[in-house]
CSV table of C-alpha atoms in Angstrom, one decimal:
chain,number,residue,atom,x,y,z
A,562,UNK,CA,2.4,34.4,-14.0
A,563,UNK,CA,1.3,30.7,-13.3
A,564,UNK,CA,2.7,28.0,-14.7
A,565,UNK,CA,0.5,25.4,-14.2
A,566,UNK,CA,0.6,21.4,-15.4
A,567,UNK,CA,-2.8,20.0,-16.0
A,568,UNK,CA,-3.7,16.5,-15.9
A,569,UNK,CA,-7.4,14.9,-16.3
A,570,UNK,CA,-7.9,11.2,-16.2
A,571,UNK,CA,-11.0,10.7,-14.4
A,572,UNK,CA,-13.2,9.3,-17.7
A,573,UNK,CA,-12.4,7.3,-20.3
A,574,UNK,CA,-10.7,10.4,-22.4
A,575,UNK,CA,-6.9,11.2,-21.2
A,576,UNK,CA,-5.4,14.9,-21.2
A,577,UNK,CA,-2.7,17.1,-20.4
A,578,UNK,CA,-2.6,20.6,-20.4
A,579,UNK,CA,0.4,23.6,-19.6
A,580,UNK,CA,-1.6,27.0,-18.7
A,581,UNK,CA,0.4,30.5,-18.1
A,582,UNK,CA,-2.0,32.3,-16.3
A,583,UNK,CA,-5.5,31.5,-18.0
A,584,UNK,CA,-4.1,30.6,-21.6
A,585,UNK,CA,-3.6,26.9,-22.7
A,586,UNK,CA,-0.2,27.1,-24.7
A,587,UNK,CA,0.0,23.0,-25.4
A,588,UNK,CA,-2.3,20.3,-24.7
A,589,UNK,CA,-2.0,16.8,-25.6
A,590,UNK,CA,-5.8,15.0,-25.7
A,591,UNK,CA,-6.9,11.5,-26.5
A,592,UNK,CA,-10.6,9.9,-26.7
A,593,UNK,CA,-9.8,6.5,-27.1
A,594,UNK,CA,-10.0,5.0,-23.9
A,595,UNK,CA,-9.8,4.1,-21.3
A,596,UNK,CA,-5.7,3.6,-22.2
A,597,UNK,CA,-4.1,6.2,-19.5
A,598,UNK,CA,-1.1,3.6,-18.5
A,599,UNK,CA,-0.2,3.7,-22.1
A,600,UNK,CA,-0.5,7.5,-22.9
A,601,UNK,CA,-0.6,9.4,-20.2
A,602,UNK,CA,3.4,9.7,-19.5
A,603,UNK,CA,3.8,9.8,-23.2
A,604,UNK,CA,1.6,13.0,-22.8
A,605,UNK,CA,3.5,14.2,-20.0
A,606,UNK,CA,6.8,14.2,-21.0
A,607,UNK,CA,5.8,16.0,-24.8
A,608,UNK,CA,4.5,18.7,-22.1
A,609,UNK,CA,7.7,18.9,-20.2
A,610,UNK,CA,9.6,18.9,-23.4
A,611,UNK,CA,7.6,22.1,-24.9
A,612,UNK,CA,8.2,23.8,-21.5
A,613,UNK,CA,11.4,23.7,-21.4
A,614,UNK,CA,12.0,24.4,-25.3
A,615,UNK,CA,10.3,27.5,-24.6
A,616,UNK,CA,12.2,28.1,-21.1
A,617,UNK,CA,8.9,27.8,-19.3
A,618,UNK,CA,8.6,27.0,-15.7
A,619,UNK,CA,6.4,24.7,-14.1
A,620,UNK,CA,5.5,26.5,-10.3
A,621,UNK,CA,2.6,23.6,-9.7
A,622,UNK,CA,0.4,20.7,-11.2
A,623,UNK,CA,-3.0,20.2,-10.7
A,624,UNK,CA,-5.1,17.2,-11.3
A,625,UNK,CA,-8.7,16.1,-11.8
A,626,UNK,CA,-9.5,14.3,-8.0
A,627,UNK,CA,-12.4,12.5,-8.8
A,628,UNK,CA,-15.1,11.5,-9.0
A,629,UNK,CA,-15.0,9.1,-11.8
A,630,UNK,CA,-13.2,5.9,-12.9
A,631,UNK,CA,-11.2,4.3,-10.3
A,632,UNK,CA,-8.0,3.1,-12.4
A,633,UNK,CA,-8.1,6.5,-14.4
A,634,UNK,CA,-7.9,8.8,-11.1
A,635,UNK,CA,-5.4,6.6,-9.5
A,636,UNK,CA,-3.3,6.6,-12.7
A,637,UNK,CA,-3.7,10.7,-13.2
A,638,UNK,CA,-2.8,11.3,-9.0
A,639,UNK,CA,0.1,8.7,-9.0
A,640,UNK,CA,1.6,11.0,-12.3
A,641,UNK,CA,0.8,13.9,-10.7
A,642,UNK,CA,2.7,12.9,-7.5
A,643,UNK,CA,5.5,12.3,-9.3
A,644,UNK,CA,5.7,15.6,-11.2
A,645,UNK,CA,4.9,17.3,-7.5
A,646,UNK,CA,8.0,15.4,-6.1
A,647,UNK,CA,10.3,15.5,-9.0
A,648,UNK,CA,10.0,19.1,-9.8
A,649,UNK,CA,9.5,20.6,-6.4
A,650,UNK,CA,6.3,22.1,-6.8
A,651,UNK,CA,3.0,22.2,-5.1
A,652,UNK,CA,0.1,19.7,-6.1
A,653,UNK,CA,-3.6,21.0,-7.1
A,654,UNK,CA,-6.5,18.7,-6.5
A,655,UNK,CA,-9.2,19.7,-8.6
A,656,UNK,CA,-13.1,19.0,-8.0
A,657,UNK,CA,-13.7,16.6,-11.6
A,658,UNK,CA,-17.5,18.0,-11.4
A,659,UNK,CA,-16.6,21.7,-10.5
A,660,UNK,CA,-13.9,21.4,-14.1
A,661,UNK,CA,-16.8,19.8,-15.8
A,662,UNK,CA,-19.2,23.2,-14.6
A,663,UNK,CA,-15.9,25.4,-16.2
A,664,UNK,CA,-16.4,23.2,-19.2
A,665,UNK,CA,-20.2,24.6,-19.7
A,666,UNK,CA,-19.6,28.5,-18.4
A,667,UNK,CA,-18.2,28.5,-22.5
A,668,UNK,CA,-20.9,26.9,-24.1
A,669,UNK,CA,-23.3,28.8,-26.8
A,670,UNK,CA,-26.2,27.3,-24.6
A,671,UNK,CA,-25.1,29.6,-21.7
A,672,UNK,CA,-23.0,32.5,-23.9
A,673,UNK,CA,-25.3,35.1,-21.7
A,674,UNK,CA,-24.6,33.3,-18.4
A,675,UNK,CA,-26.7,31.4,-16.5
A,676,UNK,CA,-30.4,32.5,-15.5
A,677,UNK,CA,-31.3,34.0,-12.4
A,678,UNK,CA,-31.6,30.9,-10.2
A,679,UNK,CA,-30.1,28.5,-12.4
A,680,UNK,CA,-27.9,25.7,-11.4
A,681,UNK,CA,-25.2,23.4,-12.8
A,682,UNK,CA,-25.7,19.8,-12.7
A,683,UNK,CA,-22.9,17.6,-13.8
A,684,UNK,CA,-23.0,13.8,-14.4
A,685,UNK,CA,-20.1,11.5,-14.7
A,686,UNK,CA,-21.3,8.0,-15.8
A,687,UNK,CA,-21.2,5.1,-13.0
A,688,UNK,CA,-23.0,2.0,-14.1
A,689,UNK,CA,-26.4,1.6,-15.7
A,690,UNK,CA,-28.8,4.4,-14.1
A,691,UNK,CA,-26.2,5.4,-11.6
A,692,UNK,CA,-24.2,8.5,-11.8
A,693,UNK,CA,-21.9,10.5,-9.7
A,694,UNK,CA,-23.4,14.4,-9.7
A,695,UNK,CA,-23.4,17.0,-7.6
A,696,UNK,CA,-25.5,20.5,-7.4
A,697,UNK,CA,-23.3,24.0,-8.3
A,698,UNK,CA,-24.8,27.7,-8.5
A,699,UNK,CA,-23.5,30.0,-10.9
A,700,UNK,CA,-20.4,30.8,-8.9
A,701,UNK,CA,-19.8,27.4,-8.3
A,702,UNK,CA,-21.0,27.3,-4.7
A,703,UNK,CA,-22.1,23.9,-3.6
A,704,UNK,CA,-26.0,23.6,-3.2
A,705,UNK,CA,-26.1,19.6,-3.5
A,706,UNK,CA,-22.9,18.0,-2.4
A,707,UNK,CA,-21.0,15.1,-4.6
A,708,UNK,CA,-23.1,11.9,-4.1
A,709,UNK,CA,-23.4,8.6,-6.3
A,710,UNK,CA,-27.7,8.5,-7.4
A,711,UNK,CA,-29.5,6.3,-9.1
A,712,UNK,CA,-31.7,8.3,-11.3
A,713,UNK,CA,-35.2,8.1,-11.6
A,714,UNK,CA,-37.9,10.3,-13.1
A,715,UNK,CA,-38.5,11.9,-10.0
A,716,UNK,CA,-34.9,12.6,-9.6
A,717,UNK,CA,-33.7,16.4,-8.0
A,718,UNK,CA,-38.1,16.9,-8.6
A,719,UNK,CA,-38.1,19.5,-5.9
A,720,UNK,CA,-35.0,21.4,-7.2
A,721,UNK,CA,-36.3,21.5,-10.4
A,722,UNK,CA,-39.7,22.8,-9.1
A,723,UNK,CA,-37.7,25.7,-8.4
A,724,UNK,CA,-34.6,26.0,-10.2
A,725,UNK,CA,-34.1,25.7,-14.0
A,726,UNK,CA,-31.6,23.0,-13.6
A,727,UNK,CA,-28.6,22.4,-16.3
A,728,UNK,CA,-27.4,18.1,-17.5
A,729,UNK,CA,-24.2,17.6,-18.8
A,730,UNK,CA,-21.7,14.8,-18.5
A,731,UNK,CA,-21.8,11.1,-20.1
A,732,UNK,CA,-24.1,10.7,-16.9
A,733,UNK,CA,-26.8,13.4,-18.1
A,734,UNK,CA,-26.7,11.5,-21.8
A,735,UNK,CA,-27.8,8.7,-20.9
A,736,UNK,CA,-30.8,10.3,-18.4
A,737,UNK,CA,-32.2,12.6,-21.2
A,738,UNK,CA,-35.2,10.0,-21.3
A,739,UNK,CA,-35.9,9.8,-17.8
A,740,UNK,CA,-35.9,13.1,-16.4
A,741,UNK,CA,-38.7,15.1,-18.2
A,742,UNK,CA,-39.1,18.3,-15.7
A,743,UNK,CA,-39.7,21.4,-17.9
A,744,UNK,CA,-36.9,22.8,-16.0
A,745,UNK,CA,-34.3,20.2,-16.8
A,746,UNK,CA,-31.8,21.3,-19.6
A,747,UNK,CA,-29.4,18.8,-21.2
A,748,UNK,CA,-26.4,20.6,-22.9
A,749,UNK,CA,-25.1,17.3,-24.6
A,750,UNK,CA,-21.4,16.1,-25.4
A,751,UNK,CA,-19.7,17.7,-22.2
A,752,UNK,CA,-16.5,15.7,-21.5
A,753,UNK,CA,-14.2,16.8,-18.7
A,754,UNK,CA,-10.6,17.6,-20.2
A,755,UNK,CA,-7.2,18.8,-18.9
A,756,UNK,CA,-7.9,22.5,-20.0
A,757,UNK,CA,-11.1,22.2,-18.2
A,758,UNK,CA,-8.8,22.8,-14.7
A,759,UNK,CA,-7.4,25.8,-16.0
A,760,UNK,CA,-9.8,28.3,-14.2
A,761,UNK,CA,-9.7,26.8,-11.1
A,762,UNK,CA,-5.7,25.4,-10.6
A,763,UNK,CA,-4.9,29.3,-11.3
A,764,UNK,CA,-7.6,30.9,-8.7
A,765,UNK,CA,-5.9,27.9,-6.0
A,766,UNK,CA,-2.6,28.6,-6.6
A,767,UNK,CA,-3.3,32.7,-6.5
A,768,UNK,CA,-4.9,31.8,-2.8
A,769,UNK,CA,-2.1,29.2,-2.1
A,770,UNK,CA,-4.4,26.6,-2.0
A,771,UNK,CA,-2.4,23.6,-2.4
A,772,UNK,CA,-2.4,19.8,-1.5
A,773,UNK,CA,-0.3,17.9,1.1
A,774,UNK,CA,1.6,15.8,-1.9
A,775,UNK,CA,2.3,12.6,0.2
A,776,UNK,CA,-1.3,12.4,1.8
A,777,UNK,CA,-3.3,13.6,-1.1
A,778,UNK,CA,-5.8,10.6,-2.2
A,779,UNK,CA,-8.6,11.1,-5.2
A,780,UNK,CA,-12.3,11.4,-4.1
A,781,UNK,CA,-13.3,7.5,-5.5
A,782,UNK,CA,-16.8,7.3,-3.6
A,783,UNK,CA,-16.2,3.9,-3.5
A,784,UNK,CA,-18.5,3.5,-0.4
A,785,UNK,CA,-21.7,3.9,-2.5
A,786,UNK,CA,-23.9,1.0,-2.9
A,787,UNK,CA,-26.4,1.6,-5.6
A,788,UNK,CA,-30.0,0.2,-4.9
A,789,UNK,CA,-32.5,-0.4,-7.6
A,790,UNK,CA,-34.5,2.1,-9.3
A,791,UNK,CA,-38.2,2.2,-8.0
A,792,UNK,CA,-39.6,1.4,-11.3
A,793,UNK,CA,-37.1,-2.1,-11.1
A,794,UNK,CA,-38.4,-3.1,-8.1
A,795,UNK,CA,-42.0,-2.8,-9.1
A,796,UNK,CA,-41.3,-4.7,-12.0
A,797,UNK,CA,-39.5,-7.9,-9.9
């Protein structure tokens, strides 16, 4: 049986999770962010005190590893870390978009699974029309890989010339107006949470899949430089 500690900062939300196996037996969650220097050890150590209580384990922790907010991820890996060193167990890094795609498996929207063909398309927020996204098949197989876009109303056109495409994420709320491909479908009010690594922590540490603790660094895309949407420029 896994035990696993799950820890999602990467938005402005805040969670922690303990999993045996693929059940969620305590998870502490908070919206009201972005406060994940203030809450986050709070959260942890209520988590390590209803593991032990209960004589339960902890054999590895995972944690979201970006993309998203720079402070949050930092915040989440540096806790992380220290669980990892502290109690002698392995460390997880977790794809934030692929958790986000585990999210919207569940949803009633997609309760017979996904059509033949389909693909997930999950959207964390950035800054105005930017968003950091990425392309998954039903299995989770990368067709696009992460990237920071600027979307337009042609964005992902030839994808969605052939592929019923699914939106989800703070990112795909705010782009419900500009994408208008018959193909494009927005499952609304997806936010990434703890719980959300659950699926894929346990199928890692089956495989022994784990991260070098000391070296491990989140995935920040902090090399993207976002230029202006075509429509901007035609309007300057």
């Amino acid at each position: 049986m896994a035990n696993i500690i799950l820890i999602e900062t990467s938005s402005k939300a805040c969670s922690v999770a303990l999993s045996q196996d693929f059940d969620i037996v305590f998870k502490k969650e908070t919206l009201e962010g972005p406060n994940h220097a203030a809450v986050l050890g709070q959260f942890v150590e209520e988590t390590m005190q209803f593991a032990r209580e209960r004589g339960i384990a902890p054999q590895a922790v995972a944690v979201s590893a970006g993309p998203g907010s720079y402070t949050g991820l930092r915040i989440g890996v540096s806790e992380a870390k220290g669980l990892a060193f502290g109690l002698n167990i392995p460390l997880i890094g977790i794809s934030t978009l692929q958790a986000m795609c585990c999210h919207v498996m569940f949803c009633p929207i997609l309760e017979e699974g996904m059509p033949e063909g389909g693909l997930y398309c999950p959207m964390m927020d950035a800054r105005r029309m930017e968003v950091y996204t990425a392309l998954y098949d039903a299995a989770l197989n990368e067709v696009k890989p992460v990237s920071a876009e600027v979307v337009d109303e042609n964005f992902l056109a030839d994808m969605l010339d052939q592929h019923p495409i699914y939106f989800f994420g703070d990112g795909a709320d705010k782009c419900q107006e500009v994408i208008k491909h018959p193909n494009a479908h927005f499952i609304p009010n997806i936010r990434v949470m703890a719980k959300d690594l659950m699926a894929l922590a346990v199928k890692a540490f089956n495989a022994g899949k784990f991260d070098d603790t000391a070296y491990f660094v989140p995935f920040y895309l902090k090399e993207f430089v976002a230029s202006k949407p075509k429509n901007l420029l035609e309007n300057l």
